[in-house]
JSON list of C-alpha atoms in Angstrom, two decimals:
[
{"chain": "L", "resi": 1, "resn": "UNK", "atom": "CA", "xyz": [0.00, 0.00, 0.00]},
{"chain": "L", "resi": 2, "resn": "UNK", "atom": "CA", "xyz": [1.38, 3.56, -1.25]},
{"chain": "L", "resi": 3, "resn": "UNK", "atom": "CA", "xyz": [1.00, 6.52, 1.29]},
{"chain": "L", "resi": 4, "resn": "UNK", "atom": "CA", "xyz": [0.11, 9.61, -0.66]},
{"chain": "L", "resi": 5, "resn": "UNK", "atom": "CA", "xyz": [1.18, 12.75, 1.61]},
{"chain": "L", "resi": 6, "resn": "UNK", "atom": "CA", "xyz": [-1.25, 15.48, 0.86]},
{"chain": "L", "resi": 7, "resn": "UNK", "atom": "CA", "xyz": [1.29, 18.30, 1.93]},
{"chain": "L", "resi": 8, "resn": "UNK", "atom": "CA", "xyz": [-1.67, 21.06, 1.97]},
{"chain": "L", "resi": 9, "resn": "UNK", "atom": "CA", "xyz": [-3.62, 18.85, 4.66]},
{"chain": "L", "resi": 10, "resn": "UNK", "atom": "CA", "xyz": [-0.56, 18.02, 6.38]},
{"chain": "L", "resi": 11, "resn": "UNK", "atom": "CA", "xyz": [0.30, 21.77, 6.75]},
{"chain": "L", "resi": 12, "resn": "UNK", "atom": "CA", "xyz": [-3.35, 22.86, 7.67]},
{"chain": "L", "resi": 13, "resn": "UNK", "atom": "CA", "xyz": [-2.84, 20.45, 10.69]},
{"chain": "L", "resi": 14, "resn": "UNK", "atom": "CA", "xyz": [0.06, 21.94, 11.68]},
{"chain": "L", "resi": 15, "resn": "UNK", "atom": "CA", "xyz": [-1.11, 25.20, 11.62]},
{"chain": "L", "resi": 16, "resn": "UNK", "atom": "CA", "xyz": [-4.36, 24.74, 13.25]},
{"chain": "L", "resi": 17, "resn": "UNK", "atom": "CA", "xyz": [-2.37, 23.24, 16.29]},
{"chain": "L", "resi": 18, "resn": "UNK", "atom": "CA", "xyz": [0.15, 25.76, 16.02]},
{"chain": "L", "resi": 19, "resn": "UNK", "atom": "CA", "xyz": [-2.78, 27.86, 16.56]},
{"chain": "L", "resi": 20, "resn": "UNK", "atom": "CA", "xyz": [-4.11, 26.40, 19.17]},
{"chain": "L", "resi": 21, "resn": "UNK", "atom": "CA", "xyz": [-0.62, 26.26, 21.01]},
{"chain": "L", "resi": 22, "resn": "UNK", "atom": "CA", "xyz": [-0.28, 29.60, 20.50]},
{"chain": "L", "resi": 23, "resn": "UNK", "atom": "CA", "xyz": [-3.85, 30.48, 22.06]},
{"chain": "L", "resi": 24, "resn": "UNK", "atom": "CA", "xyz": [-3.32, 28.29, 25.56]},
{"chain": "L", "resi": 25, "resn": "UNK", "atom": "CA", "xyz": [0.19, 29.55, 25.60]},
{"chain": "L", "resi": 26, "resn": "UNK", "atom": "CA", "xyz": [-0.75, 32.62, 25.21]},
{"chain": "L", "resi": 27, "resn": "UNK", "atom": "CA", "xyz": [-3.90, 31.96, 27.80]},
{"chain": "L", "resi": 28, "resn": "UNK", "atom": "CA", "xyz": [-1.68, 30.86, 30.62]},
{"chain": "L", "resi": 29, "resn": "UNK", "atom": "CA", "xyz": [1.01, 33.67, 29.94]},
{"chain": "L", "resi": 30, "resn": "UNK", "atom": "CA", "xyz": [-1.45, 36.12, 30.11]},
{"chain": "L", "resi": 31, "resn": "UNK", "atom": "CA", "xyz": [-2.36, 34.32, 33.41]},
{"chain": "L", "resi": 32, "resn": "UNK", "atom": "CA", "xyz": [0.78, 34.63, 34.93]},
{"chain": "L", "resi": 33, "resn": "UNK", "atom": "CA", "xyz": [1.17, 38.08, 33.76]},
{"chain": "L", "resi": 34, "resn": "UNK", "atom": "CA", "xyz": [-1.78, 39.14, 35.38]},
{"chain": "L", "resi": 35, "resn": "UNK", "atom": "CA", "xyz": [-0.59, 37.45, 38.68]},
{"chain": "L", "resi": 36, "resn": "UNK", "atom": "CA", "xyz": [2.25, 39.04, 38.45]},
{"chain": "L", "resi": 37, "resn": "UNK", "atom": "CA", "xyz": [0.47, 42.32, 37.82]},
{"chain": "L", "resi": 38, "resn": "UNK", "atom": "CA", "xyz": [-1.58, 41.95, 40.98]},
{"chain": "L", "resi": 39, "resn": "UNK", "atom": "CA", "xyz": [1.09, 41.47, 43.10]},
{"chain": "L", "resi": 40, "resn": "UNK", "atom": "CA", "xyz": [2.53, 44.22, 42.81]},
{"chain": "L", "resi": 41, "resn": "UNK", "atom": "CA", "xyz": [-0.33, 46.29, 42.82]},
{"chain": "L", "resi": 42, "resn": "UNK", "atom": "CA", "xyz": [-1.37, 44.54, 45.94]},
{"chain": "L", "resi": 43, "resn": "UNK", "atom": "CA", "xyz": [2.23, 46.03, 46.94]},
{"chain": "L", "resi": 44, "resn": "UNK", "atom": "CA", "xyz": [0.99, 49.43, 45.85]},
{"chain": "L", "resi": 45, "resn": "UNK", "atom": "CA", "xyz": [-2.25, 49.53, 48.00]},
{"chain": "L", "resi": 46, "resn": "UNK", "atom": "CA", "xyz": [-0.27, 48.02, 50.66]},
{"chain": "L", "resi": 47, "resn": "UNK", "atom": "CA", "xyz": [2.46, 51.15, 50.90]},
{"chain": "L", "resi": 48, "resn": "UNK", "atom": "CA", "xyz": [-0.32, 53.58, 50.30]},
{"chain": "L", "resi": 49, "resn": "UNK", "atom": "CA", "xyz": [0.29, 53.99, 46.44]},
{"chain": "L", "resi": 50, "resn": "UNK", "atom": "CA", "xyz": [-2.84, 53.93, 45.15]},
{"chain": "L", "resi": 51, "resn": "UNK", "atom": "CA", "xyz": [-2.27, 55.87, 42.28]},
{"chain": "L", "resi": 52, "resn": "UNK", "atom": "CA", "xyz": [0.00, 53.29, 41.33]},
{"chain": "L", "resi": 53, "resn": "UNK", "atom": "CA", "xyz": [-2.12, 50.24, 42.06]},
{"chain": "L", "resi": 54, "resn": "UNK", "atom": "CA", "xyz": [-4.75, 51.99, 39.98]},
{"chain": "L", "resi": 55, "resn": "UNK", "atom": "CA", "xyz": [-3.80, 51.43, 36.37]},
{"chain": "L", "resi": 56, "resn": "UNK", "atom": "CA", "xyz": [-2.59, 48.47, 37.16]},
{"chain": "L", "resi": 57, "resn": "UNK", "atom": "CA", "xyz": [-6.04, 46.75, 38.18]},
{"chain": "L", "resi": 58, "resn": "UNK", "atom": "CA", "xyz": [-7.50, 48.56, 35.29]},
{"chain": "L", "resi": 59, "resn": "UNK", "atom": "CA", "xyz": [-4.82, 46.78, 32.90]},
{"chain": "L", "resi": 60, "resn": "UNK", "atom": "CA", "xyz": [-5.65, 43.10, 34.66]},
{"chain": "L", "resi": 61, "resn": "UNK", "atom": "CA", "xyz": [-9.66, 43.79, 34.17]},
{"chain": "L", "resi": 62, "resn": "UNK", "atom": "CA", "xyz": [-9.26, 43.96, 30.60]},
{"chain": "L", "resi": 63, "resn": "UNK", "atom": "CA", "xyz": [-8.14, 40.66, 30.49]},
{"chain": "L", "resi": 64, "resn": "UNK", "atom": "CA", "xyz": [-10.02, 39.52, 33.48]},
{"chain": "L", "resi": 65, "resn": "UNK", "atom": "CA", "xyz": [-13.35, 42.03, 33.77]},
{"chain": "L", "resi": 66, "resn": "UNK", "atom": "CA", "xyz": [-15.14, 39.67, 36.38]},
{"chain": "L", "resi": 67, "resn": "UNK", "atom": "CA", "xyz": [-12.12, 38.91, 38.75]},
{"chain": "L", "resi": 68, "resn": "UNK", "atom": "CA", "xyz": [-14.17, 39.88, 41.85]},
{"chain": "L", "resi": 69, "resn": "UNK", "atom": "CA", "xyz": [-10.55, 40.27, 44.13]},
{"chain": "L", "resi": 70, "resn": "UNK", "atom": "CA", "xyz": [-9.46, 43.00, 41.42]},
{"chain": "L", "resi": 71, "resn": "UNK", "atom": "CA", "xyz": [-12.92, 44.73, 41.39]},
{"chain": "L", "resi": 72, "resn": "UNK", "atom": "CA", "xyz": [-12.95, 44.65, 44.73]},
{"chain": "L", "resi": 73, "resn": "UNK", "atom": "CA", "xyz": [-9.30, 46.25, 45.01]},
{"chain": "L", "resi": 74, "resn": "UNK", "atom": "CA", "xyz": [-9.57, 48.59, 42.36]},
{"chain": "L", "resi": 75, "resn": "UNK", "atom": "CA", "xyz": [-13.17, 49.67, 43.77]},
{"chain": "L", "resi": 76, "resn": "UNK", "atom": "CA", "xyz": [-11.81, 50.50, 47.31]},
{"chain": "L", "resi": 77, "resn": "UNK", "atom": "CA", "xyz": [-8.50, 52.31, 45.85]},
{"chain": "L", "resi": 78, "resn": "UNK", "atom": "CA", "xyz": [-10.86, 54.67, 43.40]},
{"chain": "L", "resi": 79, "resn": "UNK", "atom": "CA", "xyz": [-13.01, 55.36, 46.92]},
{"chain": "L", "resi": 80, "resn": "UNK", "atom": "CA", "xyz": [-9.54, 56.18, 48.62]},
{"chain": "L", "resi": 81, "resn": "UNK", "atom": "CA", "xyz": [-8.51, 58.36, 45.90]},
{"chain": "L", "resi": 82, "resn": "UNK", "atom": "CA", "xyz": [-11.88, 60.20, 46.29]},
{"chain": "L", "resi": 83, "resn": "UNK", "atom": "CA", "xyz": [-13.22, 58.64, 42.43]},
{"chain": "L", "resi": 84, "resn": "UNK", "atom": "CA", "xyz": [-16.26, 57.72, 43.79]},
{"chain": "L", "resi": 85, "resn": "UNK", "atom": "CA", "xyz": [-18.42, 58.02, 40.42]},
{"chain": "L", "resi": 86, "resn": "UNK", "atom": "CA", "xyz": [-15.38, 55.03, 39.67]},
{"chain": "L", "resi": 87, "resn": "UNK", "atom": "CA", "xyz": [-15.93, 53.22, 42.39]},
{"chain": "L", "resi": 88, "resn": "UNK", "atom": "CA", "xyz": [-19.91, 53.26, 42.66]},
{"chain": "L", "resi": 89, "resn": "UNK", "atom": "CA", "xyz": [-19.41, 52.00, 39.19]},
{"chain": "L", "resi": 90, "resn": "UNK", "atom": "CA", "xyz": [-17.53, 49.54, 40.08]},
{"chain": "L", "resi": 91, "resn": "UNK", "atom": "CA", "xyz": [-19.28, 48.35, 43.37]},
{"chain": "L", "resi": 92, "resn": "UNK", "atom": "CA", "xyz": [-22.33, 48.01, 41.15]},
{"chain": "L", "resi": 93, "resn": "UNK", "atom": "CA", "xyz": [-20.64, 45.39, 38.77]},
{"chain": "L", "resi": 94, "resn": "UNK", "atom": "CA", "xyz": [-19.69, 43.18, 41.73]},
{"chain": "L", "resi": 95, "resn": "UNK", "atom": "CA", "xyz": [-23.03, 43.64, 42.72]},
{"chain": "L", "resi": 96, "resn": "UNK", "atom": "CA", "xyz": [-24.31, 41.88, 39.61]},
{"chain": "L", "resi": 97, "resn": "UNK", "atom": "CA", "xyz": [-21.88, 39.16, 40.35]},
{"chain": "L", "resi": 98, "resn": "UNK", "atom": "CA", "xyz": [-22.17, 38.88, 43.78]},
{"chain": "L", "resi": 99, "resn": "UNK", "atom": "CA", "xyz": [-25.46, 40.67, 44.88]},
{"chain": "L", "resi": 100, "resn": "UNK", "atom": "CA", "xyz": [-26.05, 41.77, 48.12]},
{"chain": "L", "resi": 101, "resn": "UNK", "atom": "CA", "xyz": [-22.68, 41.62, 48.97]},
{"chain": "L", "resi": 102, "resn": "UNK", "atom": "CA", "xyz": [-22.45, 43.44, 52.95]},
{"chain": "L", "resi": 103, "resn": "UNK", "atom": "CA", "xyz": [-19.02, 44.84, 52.00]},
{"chain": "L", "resi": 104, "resn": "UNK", "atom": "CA", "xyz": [-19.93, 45.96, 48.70]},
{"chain": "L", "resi": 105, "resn": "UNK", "atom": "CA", "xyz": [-22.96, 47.84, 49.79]},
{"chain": "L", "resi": 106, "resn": "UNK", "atom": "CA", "xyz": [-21.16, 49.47, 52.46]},
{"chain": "L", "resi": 107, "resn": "UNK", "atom": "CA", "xyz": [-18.38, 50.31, 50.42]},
{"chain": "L", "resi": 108, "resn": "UNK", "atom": "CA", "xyz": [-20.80, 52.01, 47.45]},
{"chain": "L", "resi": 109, "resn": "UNK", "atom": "CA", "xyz": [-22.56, 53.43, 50.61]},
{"chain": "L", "resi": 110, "resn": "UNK", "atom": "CA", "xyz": [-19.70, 55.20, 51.53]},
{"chain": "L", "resi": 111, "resn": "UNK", "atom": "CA", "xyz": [-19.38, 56.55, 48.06]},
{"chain": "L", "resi": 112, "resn": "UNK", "atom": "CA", "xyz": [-22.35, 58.38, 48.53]},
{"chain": "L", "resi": 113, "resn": "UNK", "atom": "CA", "xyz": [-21.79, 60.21, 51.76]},
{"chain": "L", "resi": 114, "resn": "UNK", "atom": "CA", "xyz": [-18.48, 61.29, 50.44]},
{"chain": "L", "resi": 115, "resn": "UNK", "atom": "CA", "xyz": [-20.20, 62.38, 47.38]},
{"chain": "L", "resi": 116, "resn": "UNK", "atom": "CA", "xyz": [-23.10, 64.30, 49.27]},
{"chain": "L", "resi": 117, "resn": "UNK", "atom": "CA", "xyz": [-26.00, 61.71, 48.86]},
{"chain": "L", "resi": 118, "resn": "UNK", "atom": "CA", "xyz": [-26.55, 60.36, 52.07]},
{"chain": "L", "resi": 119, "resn": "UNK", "atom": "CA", "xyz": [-30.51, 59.35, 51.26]},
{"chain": "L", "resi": 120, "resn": "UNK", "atom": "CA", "xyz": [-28.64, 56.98, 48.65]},
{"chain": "L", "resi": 121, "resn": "UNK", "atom": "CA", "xyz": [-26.01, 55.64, 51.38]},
{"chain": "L", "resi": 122, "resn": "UNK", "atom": "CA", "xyz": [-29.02, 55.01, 53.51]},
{"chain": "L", "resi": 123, "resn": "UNK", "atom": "CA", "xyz": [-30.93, 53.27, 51.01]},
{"chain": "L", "resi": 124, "resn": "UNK", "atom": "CA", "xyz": [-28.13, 51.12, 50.01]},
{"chain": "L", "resi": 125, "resn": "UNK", "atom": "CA", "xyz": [-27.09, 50.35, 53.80]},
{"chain": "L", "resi": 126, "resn": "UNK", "atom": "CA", "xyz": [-31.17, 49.27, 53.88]},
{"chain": "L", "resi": 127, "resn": "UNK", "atom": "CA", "xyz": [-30.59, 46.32, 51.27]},
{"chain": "L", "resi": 128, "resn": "UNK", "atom": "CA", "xyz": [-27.78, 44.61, 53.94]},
{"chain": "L", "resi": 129, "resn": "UNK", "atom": "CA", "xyz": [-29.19, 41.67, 55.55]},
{"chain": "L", "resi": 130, "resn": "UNK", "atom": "CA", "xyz": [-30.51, 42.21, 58.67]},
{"chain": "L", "resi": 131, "resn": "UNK", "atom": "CA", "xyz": [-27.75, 40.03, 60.52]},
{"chain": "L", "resi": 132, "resn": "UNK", "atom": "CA", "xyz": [-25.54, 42.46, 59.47]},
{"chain": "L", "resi": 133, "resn": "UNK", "atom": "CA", "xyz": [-27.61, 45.79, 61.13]},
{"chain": "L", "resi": 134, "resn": "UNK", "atom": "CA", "xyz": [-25.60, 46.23, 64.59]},
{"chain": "L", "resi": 135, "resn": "UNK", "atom": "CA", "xyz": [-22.65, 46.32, 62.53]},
{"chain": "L", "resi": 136, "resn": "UNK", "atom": "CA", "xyz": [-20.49, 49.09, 64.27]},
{"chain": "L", "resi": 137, "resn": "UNK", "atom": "CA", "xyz": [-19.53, 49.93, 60.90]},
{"chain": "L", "resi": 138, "resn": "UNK", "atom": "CA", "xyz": [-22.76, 50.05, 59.21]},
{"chain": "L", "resi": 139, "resn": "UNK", "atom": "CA", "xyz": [-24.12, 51.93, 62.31]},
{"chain": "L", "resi": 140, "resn": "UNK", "atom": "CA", "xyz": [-21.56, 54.67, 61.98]},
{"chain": "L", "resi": 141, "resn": "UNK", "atom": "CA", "xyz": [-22.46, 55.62, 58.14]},
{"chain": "L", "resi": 142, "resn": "UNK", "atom": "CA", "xyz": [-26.05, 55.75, 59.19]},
{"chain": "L", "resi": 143, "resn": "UNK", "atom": "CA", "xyz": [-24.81, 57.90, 61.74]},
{"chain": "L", "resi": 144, "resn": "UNK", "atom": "CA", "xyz": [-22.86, 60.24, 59.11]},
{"chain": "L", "resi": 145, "resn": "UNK", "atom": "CA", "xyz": [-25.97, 59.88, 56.72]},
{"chain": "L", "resi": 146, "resn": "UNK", "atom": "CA", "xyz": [-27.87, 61.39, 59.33]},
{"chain": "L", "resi": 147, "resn": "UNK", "atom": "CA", "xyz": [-25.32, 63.61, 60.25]},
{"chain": "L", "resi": 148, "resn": "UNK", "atom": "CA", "xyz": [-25.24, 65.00, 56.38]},
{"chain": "L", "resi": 149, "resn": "UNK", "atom": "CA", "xyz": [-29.02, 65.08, 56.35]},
{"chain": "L", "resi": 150, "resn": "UNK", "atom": "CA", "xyz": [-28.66, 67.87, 59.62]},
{"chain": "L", "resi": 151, "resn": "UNK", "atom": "CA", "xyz": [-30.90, 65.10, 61.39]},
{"chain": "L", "resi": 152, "resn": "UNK", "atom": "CA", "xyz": [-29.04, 64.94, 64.14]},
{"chain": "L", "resi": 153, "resn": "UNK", "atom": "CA", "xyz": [-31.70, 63.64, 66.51]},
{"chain": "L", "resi": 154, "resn": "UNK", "atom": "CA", "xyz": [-31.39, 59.78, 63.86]},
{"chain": "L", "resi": 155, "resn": "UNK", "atom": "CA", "xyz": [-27.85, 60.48, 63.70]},
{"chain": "L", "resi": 156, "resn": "UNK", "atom": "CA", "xyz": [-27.53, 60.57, 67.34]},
{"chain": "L", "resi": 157, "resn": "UNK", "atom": "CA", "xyz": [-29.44, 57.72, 67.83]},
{"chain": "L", "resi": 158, "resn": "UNK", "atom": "CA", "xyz": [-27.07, 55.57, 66.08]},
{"chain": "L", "resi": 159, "resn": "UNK", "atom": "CA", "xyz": [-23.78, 56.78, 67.68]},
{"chain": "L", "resi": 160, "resn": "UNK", "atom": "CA", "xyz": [-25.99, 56.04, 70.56]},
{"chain": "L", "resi": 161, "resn": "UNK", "atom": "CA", "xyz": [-26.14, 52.61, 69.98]},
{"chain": "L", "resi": 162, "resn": "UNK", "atom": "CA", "xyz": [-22.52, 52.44, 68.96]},
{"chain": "L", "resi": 163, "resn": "UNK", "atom": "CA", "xyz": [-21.60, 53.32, 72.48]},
{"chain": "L", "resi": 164, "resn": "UNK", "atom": "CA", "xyz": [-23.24, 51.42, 74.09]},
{"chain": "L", "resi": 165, "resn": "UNK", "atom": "CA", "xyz": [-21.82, 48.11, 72.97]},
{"chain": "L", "resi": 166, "resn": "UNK", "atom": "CA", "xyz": [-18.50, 49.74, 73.56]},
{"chain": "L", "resi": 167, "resn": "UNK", "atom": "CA", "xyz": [-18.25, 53.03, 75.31]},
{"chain": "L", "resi": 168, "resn": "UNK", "atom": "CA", "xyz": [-14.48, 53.51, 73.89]},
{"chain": "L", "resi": 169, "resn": "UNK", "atom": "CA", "xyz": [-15.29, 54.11, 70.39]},
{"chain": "L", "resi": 170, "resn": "UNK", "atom": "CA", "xyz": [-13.06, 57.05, 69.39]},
{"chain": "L", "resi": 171, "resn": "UNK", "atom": "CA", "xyz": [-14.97, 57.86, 66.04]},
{"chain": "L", "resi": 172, "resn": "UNK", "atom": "CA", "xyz": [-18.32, 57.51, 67.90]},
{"chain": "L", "resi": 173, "resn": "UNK", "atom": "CA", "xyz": [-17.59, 59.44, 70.65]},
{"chain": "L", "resi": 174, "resn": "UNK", "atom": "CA", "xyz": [-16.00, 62.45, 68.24]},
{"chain": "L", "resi": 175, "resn": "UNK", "atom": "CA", "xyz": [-19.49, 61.93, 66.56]},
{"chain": "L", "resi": 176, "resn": "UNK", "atom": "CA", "xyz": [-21.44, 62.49, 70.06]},
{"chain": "L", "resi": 177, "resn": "UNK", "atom": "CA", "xyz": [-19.05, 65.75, 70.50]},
{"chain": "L", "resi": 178, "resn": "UNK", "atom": "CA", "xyz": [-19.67, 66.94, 67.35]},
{"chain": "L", "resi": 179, "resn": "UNK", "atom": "CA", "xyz": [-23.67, 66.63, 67.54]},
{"chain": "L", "resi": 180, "resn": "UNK", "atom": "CA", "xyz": [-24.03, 68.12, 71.07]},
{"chain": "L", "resi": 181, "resn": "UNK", "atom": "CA", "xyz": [-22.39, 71.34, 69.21]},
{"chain": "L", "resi": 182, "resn": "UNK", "atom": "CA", "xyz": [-25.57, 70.88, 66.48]},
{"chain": "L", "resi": 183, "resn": "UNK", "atom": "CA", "xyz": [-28.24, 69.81, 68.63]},
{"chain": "L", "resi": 184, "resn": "UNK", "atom": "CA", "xyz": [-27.51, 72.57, 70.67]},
{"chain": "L", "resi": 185, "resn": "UNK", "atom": "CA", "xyz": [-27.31, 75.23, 68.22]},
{"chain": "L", "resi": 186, "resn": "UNK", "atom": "CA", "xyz": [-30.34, 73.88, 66.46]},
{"chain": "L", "resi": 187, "resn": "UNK", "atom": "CA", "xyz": [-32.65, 74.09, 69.55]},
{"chain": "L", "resi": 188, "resn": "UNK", "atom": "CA", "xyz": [-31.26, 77.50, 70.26]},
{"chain": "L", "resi": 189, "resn": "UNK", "atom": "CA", "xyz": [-32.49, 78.62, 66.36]}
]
């Protein structure tokens, strides 16, 4: 029996799994790139260089737009470098990933105290489970919500309850300082 060698065939085989060589190789480089890449921004956020850690995180997501630990990173370091519109936008894509996240929707609540819309930090803080609601931290933004609002007599109410399960809370206490001040000069008016 005569082999015929079709050479055309022969080389369309070899390319296709040159091809598809190229495309895992290229997968898992791109992996390890990206690992790479988040270390050191990792590093960055660590040392307080979040302008540095920014583009990086933006770079991985291209490659990797659902990795929840770079949302997650990149979300906080646009909040600490006072990008909220960023980081709501951000918060609200983990959110269709991983909705009704606690963290998330205190984080994106945060957002919007810092960017003067406390009703939407309160509604946001609303959608946390309940087991969640005596959270020191999520009692504290309700607090500042409040605080934002001028309804000091809510705000106070949750400082309130801060203090009681722990009397020592700096931030709380401040808080308590702080609204005497209003509360007083809003009865006075």
């Amino acid at each position: 029996m005569k082999f015929i060698i079709n050479y055309q065939s022969l080389f369309s085989g070899i390319f296709v799994i040159s091809i598809i060589f190229l495309i895992f190789g290229f997968a898992s480089a791109t992996e390890k790139n990206n690992d790479e890449l988040i270390k050191s921004a990792m590093n960055f956020l660590e040392t307080d260089q979040i302008d540095e850690a920014i583009p990086i995180l933006e770079k991985v997501l291209k490659t990797e737009p659902n990795n929840l630990n770079v949302l997650k990173n990149l979300a906080v370091a646009y909040t600490n470098s006072k990008m909220c519109h960023d980081s709501i936008q951000i918060y609200d894509k983990i959110l269709d990933l991983k909705p009704n996240s606690p963290e998330i929707l205190y984080g994106k609540a945060i957002c919007f105290n810092d960017l003067g819309l406390p009703e939407n930090a309160l509604l946001t803080l609303d959608k946390i489970d309940k087991k969640y609601s005596s959270n020191n931290s999520i009692l504290m933004t309700k607090g500042s919500s409040h605080m934002i609002l001028k309804d000091y007599v809510e705000a106070e109410k949750y400082y309130q309850t801060v203090l009681e399960k722990n009397s020592d809370n700096e931030l709380a206490n401040l808080n308590m300082l702080i609204l005497s001040y209003h509360l007083k000069n809003h009865n006075l008016s």
